[in-house]
Amino acid sequence: MRLVEKGVLIVISGPSGVGKGTVRASIFEQENHNLEYSISMTTRKPRVGEVHGVDYFFVEKEEFLDRIDQGQLLEWAEFVGNYYGTPLDYVKQKLDEGKDVVLEIEVQGALQVKNVMPDACFIFIAPPSMEELRNRIMTRGTEAMEVINKRMQKAESEIGLAHEYDYIVINDTVENARDRIMAIIEAEHSRSNRVLEYYNKNIVEVE
Amino acid sequence: MRLVEKGVLIVISGPSGVGKGTVRASIFEQENHNLEYSISMTTRKPRVGEVHGVDYFFVEKEEFLDRIDQGQLLEWAEFVGNYYGTPLDYVKQKLDEGKDVVLEIEVQGALQVKNVMPDACFIFIAPPSMEELRNRIMTRGTEAMEVINKRMQKAESEIGLAHEYDYIVINDTVENARDRIMAIIEAEHSRSNRVLEYYNKNIVEVE
C-alpha cells in the first residue's frame, strides 16, 4: 500500500567518469521495478540503430529552441553544436501515471532540475576515492594527459556541489550503488513531506 | 562501503494499537542485520523469566530519578507508579560502535528524543485506516467500550503529530512495514547531511 499515487522524480547525477550510466543501466536491468527512464531530446542526428522515442526524441533545432522559450524543458545544454534536454511534458505525464521517473544527467543539468522541481529526489553518485576517479577517467580511452587533467578538474568542481543533493551514493561497486539507490527510492515513498497531505486527507479524515 | 562509521539512531513510534512492537520484532527476526535494540530502563520489578540487561535494565527508583536529574535519559515516562526510560550512555556507546540503534517508543517519548538528538531518524508507524486501528485496539482484549474510545481518542491525537516525523510507514502488513523500514535505514546511510562532512574530509581532500 503506497500512500501517494504520483511517482517520484529521481535525479541520478555525478561527475563525469564516475560511472553513473552503468549504475543507471544496472537499475533498469532488474526485474519488477516500477521505474521509467526519462528519454532525452536532442538535435543531433540519429546514429545507425538509434530509434526515435527509445534512445532519444530526435527533433530539429527550431523545435528545440521553441521548447526552451516556452519552458518545456526540465533542463538542457549545448554540447559541440548539438542541443540535449529533458522534455517536461513527458516527465510530468509519467509521474502522473504513478511511475518513478529516473533522469541520469550531468551536474549542471541536475541543478537546473532542482530549480524547476525542488521536490525531486537528488542522488549524487560519488567515486570511492579521487585516485579511483582518475583511474576510471584514464581507462576510458587513450586521451592525452592534458585532456585527462581537464576532466579531473571538472570532476573536482562537480564534487564540490555534492551538498546540493539529498543523497551521496558511493559507486564502489555497481551492485552496491544500485542497491543503495533502490533503497533510497523505496524510502522516499514514505517520507513524511511527500505523504502527509495525502495521509491526512485519505486516511485520517475518512471514517 | 559505508561512508560513516557511526550508527544511526532509528526511532520507531506511533499510536498505541498500531502494532509497532510486532513490526520491531519482525525487523530483529531477520538475518544479517546490523541493528541493536535499545534496552529500556525501569523501576518496575522483574517478572518471572525477565533478565536484567536483556528485557530491561532493572533499577531502583532512586537511581532512576538520579539519572533524570543528570540528563542521562534520552526519554522517560511514568506509568502506573513505575518509571520507564532509555539510558543515554548505552545508546551513545552502541552508535559509536557503528551499530544502528532502534528505539521503539511512545509518541511522547519520541518527541523527547527529537529535542535531545534531532539528527535521529524518526519513523511514524501509521494504521492503514482509522477503522482498522479501532479493530486492532478492540481485538486486543475484552475492554469496555469506554476504554476503547479513550484509546482511540489518544491514538487520534498521536496521529496528529505524524508531521513531526521524517517518515510515515503504513502498517498494512507486518512484512511490508518491515521492508519499508529496512529500506529507510539503508537510505539514511547515504543522506548527504549525514555523510557530507566525512566524505569531504576522507575522500575528497585525501589524495
CSV table of C-alpha atoms in Angstrom, one decimal:
chain,number,residue,atom,x,y,z
A,1,MET,CA,0.0,0.0,0.0
A,2,ARG,CA,1.7,3.1,-1.2
A,3,LEU,CA,0.4,6.4,0.1
A,4,VAL,CA,0.7,8.6,-2.9
A,5,GLU,CA,-0.2,7.5,-6.4
A,6,LYS,CA,2.1,10.1,-8.0
A,7,GLY,CA,5.6,8.9,-8.9
A,8,VAL,CA,8.8,10.4,-7.6
A,9,LEU,CA,11.3,12.1,-9.9
A,10,ILE,CA,14.7,10.5,-9.2
A,11,VAL,CA,17.7,12.5,-10.5
A,12,ILE,CA,20.9,10.5,-10.7
A,13,SER,CA,23.9,12.7,-11.3
A,14,GLY,CA,27.6,13.0,-10.5
A,15,PRO,CA,31.0,13.9,-12.1
A,16,SER,CA,31.9,12.6,-15.5
A,17,GLY,CA,33.8,9.3,-15.2
A,18,VAL,CA,32.1,8.2,-12.1
A,19,GLY,CA,30.1,5.5,-13.9
A,20,LYS,CA,26.5,6.8,-13.5
A,21,GLY,CA,25.5,5.4,-16.8
A,22,THR,CA,26.5,1.9,-15.8
A,23,VAL,CA,24.7,2.3,-12.4
A,24,ARG,CA,21.5,3.5,-14.2
A,25,ALA,CA,21.7,0.6,-16.7
A,26,SER,CA,22.0,-1.8,-13.8
A,27,ILE,CA,18.9,-0.4,-12.1
A,28,PHE,CA,16.8,-1.0,-15.3
A,29,GLU,CA,18.2,-4.5,-15.8
A,30,GLN,CA,16.4,-5.6,-12.6
A,31,GLU,CA,13.0,-7.3,-12.7
A,32,ASN,CA,9.8,-6.0,-11.2
A,33,HIS,CA,10.8,-2.3,-11.0
A,34,ASN,CA,8.3,0.4,-11.4
A,35,LEU,CA,10.7,2.9,-13.0
A,36,GLU,CA,10.6,4.9,-16.1
A,37,TYR,CA,13.7,6.1,-17.8
A,38,SER,CA,13.4,9.7,-19.0
A,39,ILE,CA,14.2,9.8,-22.7
A,40,SER,CA,16.2,12.9,-23.7
A,41,MET,CA,15.5,15.2,-26.6
A,42,THR,CA,18.3,16.1,-28.9
A,43,THR,CA,19.0,18.0,-32.1
A,44,ARG,CA,21.8,15.6,-33.0
A,45,LYS,CA,21.1,13.3,-36.0
A,46,PRO,CA,20.3,9.7,-35.1
A,47,ARG,CA,23.1,7.2,-35.4
A,48,VAL,CA,22.6,3.9,-37.1
A,49,GLY,CA,20.3,1.7,-35.0
A,50,GLU,CA,19.0,4.6,-32.8
A,51,VAL,CA,15.2,4.8,-32.6
A,52,HIS,CA,13.1,7.9,-32.0
A,53,GLY,CA,11.3,7.6,-28.7
A,54,VAL,CA,13.6,4.9,-27.5
A,55,ASP,CA,17.1,6.2,-27.5
A,56,TYR,CA,16.2,9.9,-27.9
A,57,PHE,CA,13.5,12.1,-29.1
A,58,PHE,CA,15.2,13.5,-32.3
A,59,VAL,CA,14.0,17.0,-33.2
A,60,GLU,CA,15.0,19.9,-35.4
A,61,LYS,CA,16.9,22.8,-33.8
A,62,GLU,CA,14.0,25.1,-34.3
A,63,GLU,CA,11.7,22.9,-32.3
A,64,PHE,CA,14.2,22.6,-29.5
A,65,LEU,CA,14.7,26.3,-29.3
A,66,ASP,CA,10.9,26.8,-29.2
A,67,ARG,CA,10.7,24.4,-26.3
A,68,ILE,CA,13.4,26.3,-24.4
A,69,ASP,CA,11.5,29.6,-25.0
A,70,GLN,CA,8.2,28.0,-23.8
A,71,GLY,CA,9.8,26.5,-20.6
A,72,GLN,CA,9.0,23.0,-21.9
A,73,LEU,CA,12.4,21.6,-21.0
A,74,LEU,CA,13.2,20.5,-17.4
A,75,GLU,CA,16.9,21.0,-18.2
A,76,TRP,CA,19.0,21.4,-21.3
A,77,ALA,CA,22.6,22.0,-22.5
A,78,GLU,CA,24.5,22.6,-25.7
A,79,PHE,CA,27.4,20.2,-26.5
A,80,VAL,CA,29.6,20.6,-29.5
A,81,GLY,CA,26.9,22.3,-31.6
A,82,ASN,CA,24.1,19.9,-30.6
A,83,TYR,CA,21.3,20.5,-28.0
A,84,TYR,CA,20.3,17.9,-25.4
A,85,GLY,CA,17.5,18.3,-22.9
A,86,THR,CA,14.7,16.7,-20.9
A,87,PRO,CA,11.1,17.2,-22.1
A,88,LEU,CA,9.0,18.4,-19.2
A,89,ASP,CA,5.7,17.1,-20.5
A,90,TYR,CA,6.9,13.5,-20.9
A,91,VAL,CA,8.3,13.5,-17.3
A,92,LYS,CA,5.1,15.0,-15.8
A,93,GLN,CA,2.9,12.5,-17.7
A,94,LYS,CA,4.8,9.5,-16.4
A,95,LEU,CA,4.8,10.9,-12.8
A,96,ASP,CA,1.1,11.4,-13.0
A,97,GLU,CA,0.8,7.8,-14.2
A,98,GLY,CA,2.4,6.8,-10.9
A,99,LYS,CA,5.8,5.9,-12.4
A,100,ASP,CA,9.0,6.9,-10.7
A,101,VAL,CA,10.9,8.7,-13.4
A,102,VAL,CA,14.7,8.4,-13.5
A,103,LEU,CA,16.9,11.1,-15.0
A,104,GLU,CA,20.6,10.4,-15.5
A,105,ILE,CA,22.2,13.8,-16.2
A,106,GLU,CA,25.2,16.0,-15.7
A,107,VAL,CA,25.6,18.1,-12.5
A,108,GLN,CA,24.7,21.4,-14.2
A,109,GLY,CA,21.5,19.8,-15.5
A,110,ALA,CA,20.6,18.4,-12.1
A,111,LEU,CA,20.9,21.9,-10.6
A,112,GLN,CA,18.5,23.2,-13.3
A,113,VAL,CA,16.0,20.5,-12.4
A,114,LYS,CA,16.3,21.5,-8.7
A,115,ASN,CA,15.2,25.0,-9.6
A,116,VAL,CA,12.1,23.7,-11.5
A,117,MET,CA,11.2,20.7,-9.4
A,118,PRO,CA,12.7,21.1,-5.9
A,119,ASP,CA,10.8,18.1,-4.6
A,120,ALA,CA,12.6,15.7,-6.8
A,121,CYS,CA,15.0,13.3,-5.2
A,122,PHE,CA,18.6,14.2,-6.0
A,123,ILE,CA,21.2,11.5,-5.8
A,124,PHE,CA,24.9,12.2,-6.3
A,125,ILE,CA,27.0,9.3,-7.5
A,126,ALA,CA,30.5,9.7,-6.0
A,127,PRO,CA,33.7,7.9,-6.5
A,128,PRO,CA,35.2,5.9,-3.6
A,129,SER,CA,38.4,7.9,-4.0
A,130,MET,CA,39.8,10.7,-6.2
A,131,GLU,CA,42.5,8.2,-7.3
A,132,GLU,CA,39.9,5.8,-8.4
A,133,LEU,CA,38.1,8.5,-10.3
A,134,ARG,CA,41.3,9.3,-12.1
A,135,ASN,CA,41.8,5.7,-13.0
A,136,ARG,CA,38.3,5.5,-14.4
A,137,ILE,CA,38.8,8.6,-16.5
A,138,MET,CA,42.1,7.4,-17.8
A,139,THR,CA,40.9,3.9,-18.7
A,140,ARG,CA,38.1,5.4,-20.8
A,141,GLY,CA,40.3,5.9,-23.8
A,142,THR,CA,43.8,6.9,-24.9
A,143,GLU,CA,43.4,10.5,-24.1
A,144,ALA,CA,46.3,12.9,-23.8
A,145,MET,CA,47.4,13.8,-20.3
A,146,GLU,CA,46.1,17.3,-20.8
A,147,VAL,CA,42.6,16.1,-21.5
A,148,ILE,CA,42.6,13.8,-18.5
A,149,ASN,CA,43.7,16.6,-16.2
A,150,LYS,CA,41.0,18.9,-17.5
A,151,ARG,CA,38.4,16.2,-16.9
A,152,MET,CA,39.7,15.7,-13.4
A,153,GLN,CA,39.5,19.4,-12.7
A,154,LYS,CA,35.9,19.5,-14.0
A,155,ALA,CA,35.1,16.4,-11.8
A,156,GLU,CA,36.6,18.0,-8.8
A,157,SER,CA,34.5,21.2,-9.2
A,158,GLU,CA,31.4,19.0,-9.7
A,159,ILE,CA,32.2,17.0,-6.5
A,160,GLY,CA,32.2,20.4,-4.7
A,161,LEU,CA,28.5,20.6,-5.5
A,162,ALA,CA,27.6,17.3,-3.7
A,163,HIS,CA,26.0,19.3,-0.9
A,164,GLU,CA,23.2,20.3,-3.3
A,165,TYR,CA,22.0,16.7,-3.3
A,166,ASP,CA,19.8,14.8,-0.9
A,167,TYR,CA,21.9,11.7,-1.1
A,168,ILE,CA,25.6,10.8,-1.8
A,169,VAL,CA,25.9,7.2,-3.1
A,170,ILE,CA,29.4,5.8,-3.4
A,171,ASN,CA,29.9,3.8,-6.6
A,172,ASP,CA,32.4,1.3,-5.1
A,173,THR,CA,30.7,-1.5,-7.0
A,174,VAL,CA,27.9,-1.1,-9.5
A,175,GLU,CA,25.7,-3.6,-7.5
A,176,ASN,CA,26.2,-1.7,-4.2
A,177,ALA,CA,25.4,1.6,-5.8
A,178,ARG,CA,22.3,0.1,-7.5
A,179,ASP,CA,21.1,-1.5,-4.2
A,180,ARG,CA,21.5,1.8,-2.3
A,181,ILE,CA,19.6,3.7,-5.0
A,182,MET,CA,16.7,1.1,-4.9
A,183,ALA,CA,16.6,1.5,-1.1
A,184,ILE,CA,16.5,5.3,-1.5
A,185,ILE,CA,13.6,5.2,-4.0
A,186,GLU,CA,11.6,2.9,-1.7
A,187,ALA,CA,12.3,5.1,1.4
A,188,GLU,CA,11.4,8.3,-0.5
A,189,HIS,CA,7.8,6.9,-0.9
A,190,SER,CA,7.5,7.1,2.9
A,191,ARG,CA,9.0,10.5,3.5
A,192,SER,CA,6.5,12.5,5.5
A,193,ASN,CA,6.8,15.6,3.4
A,194,ARG,CA,5.6,13.5,0.4
A,195,VAL,CA,2.8,11.6,2.0
A,196,LEU,CA,1.5,13.7,4.9
A,197,GLU,CA,-1.1,15.7,3.0
A,198,TYR,CA,-2.4,12.6,1.3
A,199,TYR,CA,-2.4,10.6,4.5
A,200,ASN,CA,-4.4,13.2,6.4
A,201,LYS,CA,-6.9,13.6,3.7
A,202,ASN,CA,-7.5,10.0,2.7
A,203,ILE,CA,-6.8,8.1,5.9
A,204,VAL,CA,-7.3,10.3,9.0
A,205,GLU,CA,-10.2,12.3,7.9
A,206,VAL,CA,-12.2,9.5,6.2
A,207,GLU,CA,-14.1,7.3,8.7
B,1,MET,CA,31.5,0.8,1.7
B,2,ARG,CA,29.6,2.9,4.2
B,3,LEU,CA,30.7,6.5,4.5
B,4,VAL,CA,30.2,7.0,8.2
B,5,GLU,CA,31.3,4.5,10.8
B,6,LYS,CA,28.9,5.9,13.4
B,7,GLY,CA,25.5,4.3,13.6
B,8,VAL,CA,22.1,5.9,13.0
B,9,LEU,CA,19.5,6.2,15.8
B,10,ILE,CA,16.2,4.9,14.5
B,11,VAL,CA,13.1,5.9,16.4
B,12,ILE,CA,10.1,3.7,15.7
B,13,SER,CA,7.0,5.2,17.1
B,14,GLY,CA,3.2,5.5,16.5
B,15,PRO,CA,-0.1,5.4,18.2
B,16,SER,CA,-0.9,2.6,20.7
B,17,GLY,CA,-2.6,-0.3,18.9
B,18,VAL,CA,-0.8,0.3,15.6
B,19,GLY,CA,1.4,-2.8,16.0
B,20,LYS,CA,4.8,-1.2,16.4
B,21,GLY,CA,6.0,-3.9,18.7
B,22,THR,CA,5.2,-6.6,16.2
B,23,VAL,CA,7.0,-4.6,13.4
B,24,ARG,CA,10.0,-4.1,15.5
B,25,ALA,CA,10.2,-7.8,16.4
B,26,SER,CA,9.9,-8.7,12.7
B,27,ILE,CA,12.9,-6.4,12.0
B,28,PHE,CA,15.1,-8.2,14.5
B,29,GLU,CA,14.0,-11.7,13.4
B,30,GLN,CA,15.8,-11.0,10.1
B,31,GLU,CA,19.3,-12.4,9.5
B,32,ASN,CA,22.3,-10.3,8.7
B,33,HIS,CA,21.1,-7.0,10.2
B,34,ASN,CA,23.4,-4.6,11.9
B,35,LEU,CA,20.9,-3.3,14.3
B,36,GLU,CA,20.9,-3.0,18.1
B,37,TYR,CA,17.7,-2.9,20.1
B,38,SER,CA,17.8,-0.2,22.8
B,39,ILE,CA,17.0,-1.9,26.1
B,40,SER,CA,14.8,0.3,28.4
B,41,MET,CA,15.4,1.0,32.0
B,42,THR,CA,12.6,0.6,34.5
B,43,THR,CA,11.9,0.7,38.2
B,44,ARG,CA,9.3,-2.0,37.8
B,45,LYS,CA,10.2,-5.3,39.4
B,46,PRO,CA,11.3,-8.1,37.0
B,47,ARG,CA,8.6,-10.6,36.1
B,48,VAL,CA,9.4,-14.3,36.1
B,49,GLY,CA,11.8,-15.1,33.3
B,50,GLU,CA,12.8,-11.5,32.7
B,51,VAL,CA,16.6,-10.9,32.6
B,52,HIS,CA,18.5,-7.7,33.6
B,53,GLY,CA,20.3,-6.3,30.5
B,54,VAL,CA,18.1,-8.3,28.1
B,55,ASP,CA,14.5,-7.4,28.7
B,56,TYR,CA,15.2,-4.3,30.8
B,57,PHE,CA,17.8,-2.7,32.9
B,58,PHE,CA,16.1,-3.0,36.3
B,59,VAL,CA,17.0,-0.3,38.7
B,60,GLU,CA,15.8,1.2,42.0
B,61,LYS,CA,13.6,4.4,41.8
B,62,GLU,CA,16.4,6.4,43.4
B,63,GLU,CA,18.9,5.6,40.6
B,64,PHE,CA,16.2,6.3,38.0
B,65,LEU,CA,15.5,9.7,39.5
B,66,ASP,CA,19.2,10.5,39.7
B,67,ARG,CA,19.5,9.7,36.0
B,68,ILE,CA,16.7,12.1,35.2
B,69,ASP,CA,18.4,14.8,37.2
B,70,GLN,CA,21.8,14.2,35.5
B,71,GLY,CA,20.3,14.2,32.0
B,72,GLN,CA,21.3,10.6,31.5
B,73,LEU,CA,18.0,9.5,30.0
B,74,LEU,CA,17.1,10.1,26.3
B,75,GLU,CA,13.4,10.0,27.2
B,76,TRP,CA,11.4,8.7,30.1
B,77,ALA,CA,7.8,8.4,31.4
B,78,GLU,CA,5.9,7.3,34.5
B,79,PHE,CA,3.2,4.7,34.0
B,80,VAL,CA,1.0,3.4,36.9
B,81,GLY,CA,3.7,4.2,39.5
B,82,ASN,CA,6.7,2.8,37.6
B,83,TYR,CA,9.3,4.7,35.6
B,84,TYR,CA,10.4,3.7,32.2
B,85,GLY,CA,13.2,5.3,30.1
B,86,THR,CA,16.0,5.0,27.6
B,87,PRO,CA,19.6,5.2,29.0
B,88,LEU,CA,21.6,7.7,27.0
B,89,ASP,CA,25.0,6.2,27.6
B,90,TYR,CA,24.0,2.8,26.3
B,91,VAL,CA,22.6,4.3,23.1
B,92,LYS,CA,25.7,6.5,22.5
B,93,GLN,CA,28.0,3.6,23.1
B,94,LYS,CA,26.3,1.4,20.5
B,95,LEU,CA,26.1,4.3,18.0
B,96,ASP,CA,29.9,4.8,18.4
B,97,GLU,CA,30.4,1.1,17.8
B,98,GLY,CA,28.8,1.6,14.4
B,99,LYS,CA,25.5,-0.1,15.3
B,100,ASP,CA,22.2,1.4,14.2
B,101,VAL,CA,20.2,1.6,17.4
B,102,VAL,CA,16.5,1.0,17.3
B,103,LEU,CA,14.2,2.6,19.8
B,104,GLU,CA,10.5,1.5,19.9
B,105,ILE,CA,8.7,4.1,22.0
B,106,GLU,CA,5.5,6.0,22.5
B,107,VAL,CA,4.9,9.3,20.6
B,108,GLN,CA,5.6,11.5,23.7
B,109,GLY,CA,8.9,9.7,24.2
B,110,ALA,CA,9.8,10.2,20.5
B,111,LEU,CA,9.3,13.9,20.8
B,112,GLN,CA,11.6,14.0,23.8
B,113,VAL,CA,14.3,12.2,21.8
B,114,LYS,CA,13.9,14.7,19.0
B,115,ASN,CA,14.8,17.5,21.4
B,116,VAL,CA,17.9,15.7,22.5
B,117,MET,CA,19.1,14.1,19.3
B,118,PRO,CA,17.4,15.9,16.3
B,119,ASP,CA,19.6,14.0,13.8
B,120,ALA,CA,18.0,10.7,14.7
B,121,CYS,CA,15.7,9.1,12.1
B,122,PHE,CA,12.1,9.4,13.1
B,123,ILE,CA,9.6,6.8,11.7
B,124,PHE,CA,5.9,7.0,12.4
B,125,ILE,CA,4.0,3.7,12.1
B,126,ALA,CA,0.5,4.5,10.9
B,127,PRO,CA,-2.6,2.4,10.5
B,128,PRO,CA,-3.9,1.8,7.0
B,129,SER,CA,-7.3,3.3,8.2
B,130,MET,CA,-8.8,4.6,11.4
B,131,GLU,CA,-11.4,1.7,11.2
B,132,GLU,CA,-8.5,-0.8,11.1
B,133,LEU,CA,-6.9,0.9,14.1
B,134,ARG,CA,-10.1,0.6,16.1
B,135,ASN,CA,-10.4,-3.1,15.1
B,136,ARG,CA,-6.8,-3.7,16.4
B,137,ILE,CA,-7.5,-1.8,19.6
B,138,MET,CA,-10.7,-3.8,20.1
B,139,THR,CA,-9.3,-7.2,19.4
B,140,ARG,CA,-6.5,-6.7,22.0
B,141,GLY,CA,-8.7,-7.7,24.8
B,142,THR,CA,-12.2,-7.6,26.2
B,143,GLU,CA,-12.1,-3.9,27.2
B,144,ALA,CA,-15.1,-1.9,27.9
B,145,MET,CA,-16.4,0.4,25.2
B,146,GLU,CA,-15.3,3.4,27.3
B,147,VAL,CA,-11.7,2.2,27.5
B,148,ILE,CA,-11.6,1.6,23.7
B,149,ASN,CA,-13.0,5.0,23.0
B,150,LYS,CA,-10.4,6.6,25.2
B,151,ARG,CA,-7.6,4.7,23.5
B,152,MET,CA,-9.0,5.8,20.1
B,153,GLN,CA,-9.0,9.4,21.2
B,154,LYS,CA,-5.4,9.1,22.4
B,155,ALA,CA,-4.4,7.4,19.1
B,156,GLU,CA,-6.1,10.2,17.1
B,157,SER,CA,-4.2,12.9,18.9
B,158,GLU,CA,-1.0,11.0,18.4
B,159,ILE,CA,-1.7,10.6,14.7
B,160,GLY,CA,-2.0,14.4,14.6
B,161,LEU,CA,1.8,14.5,15.5
B,162,ALA,CA,2.8,12.5,12.4
B,163,HIS,CA,4.2,15.7,10.8
B,164,GLU,CA,7.0,15.7,13.5
B,165,TYR,CA,8.5,12.6,11.9
B,166,ASP,CA,10.8,12.1,8.9
B,167,TYR,CA,8.8,9.1,7.6
B,168,ILE,CA,5.3,7.7,7.7
B,169,VAL,CA,5.2,4.0,7.3
B,170,ILE,CA,1.8,2.3,6.9
B,171,ASN,CA,1.5,-0.9,8.8
B,172,ASP,CA,-0.8,-2.6,6.2
B,173,THR,CA,1.1,-5.9,6.7
B,174,VAL,CA,4.0,-6.5,9.1
B,175,GLU,CA,6.2,-7.7,6.2
B,176,ASN,CA,5.5,-4.5,4.2
B,177,ALA,CA,6.2,-2.2,7.1
B,178,ARG,CA,9.4,-4.1,8.0
B,179,ASP,CA,10.7,-3.9,4.4
B,180,ARG,CA,10.0,-0.2,4.2
B,181,ILE,CA,11.8,0.4,7.5
B,182,MET,CA,14.8,-1.6,6.3
B,183,ALA,CA,14.9,0.5,3.1
B,184,ILE,CA,14.7,3.6,5.1
B,185,ILE,CA,17.6,2.6,7.4
B,186,GLU,CA,19.7,1.8,4.3
B,187,ALA,CA,18.8,5.0,2.6
B,188,GLU,CA,19.6,7.1,5.7
B,189,HIS,CA,23.2,5.9,5.5
B,190,SER,CA,23.5,7.8,2.2
B,191,ARG,CA,21.7,11.0,3.2
B,192,SER,CA,24.0,13.9,2.4
B,193,ASN,CA,23.6,15.7,5.7
B,194,ARG,CA,24.9,12.5,7.4
B,195,VAL,CA,27.8,11.8,5.1
B,196,LEU,CA,29.0,15.1,3.5
B,197,GLU,CA,31.5,16.1,6.2
B,198,TYR,CA,33.0,12.7,6.3
B,199,TYR,CA,33.1,12.4,2.6
B,200,ASN,CA,34.8,15.7,2.1
B,201,LYS,CA,37.4,15.0,4.8
B,202,ASN,CA,38.2,11.4,3.9
B,203,ILE,CA,37.6,11.1,0.2
B,204,VAL,CA,37.9,14.5,-1.5
B,205,GLU,CA,40.7,16.0,0.5
B,206,VAL,CA,42.9,12.8,0.7
B,207,GLU,CA,44.8,12.2,-2.5
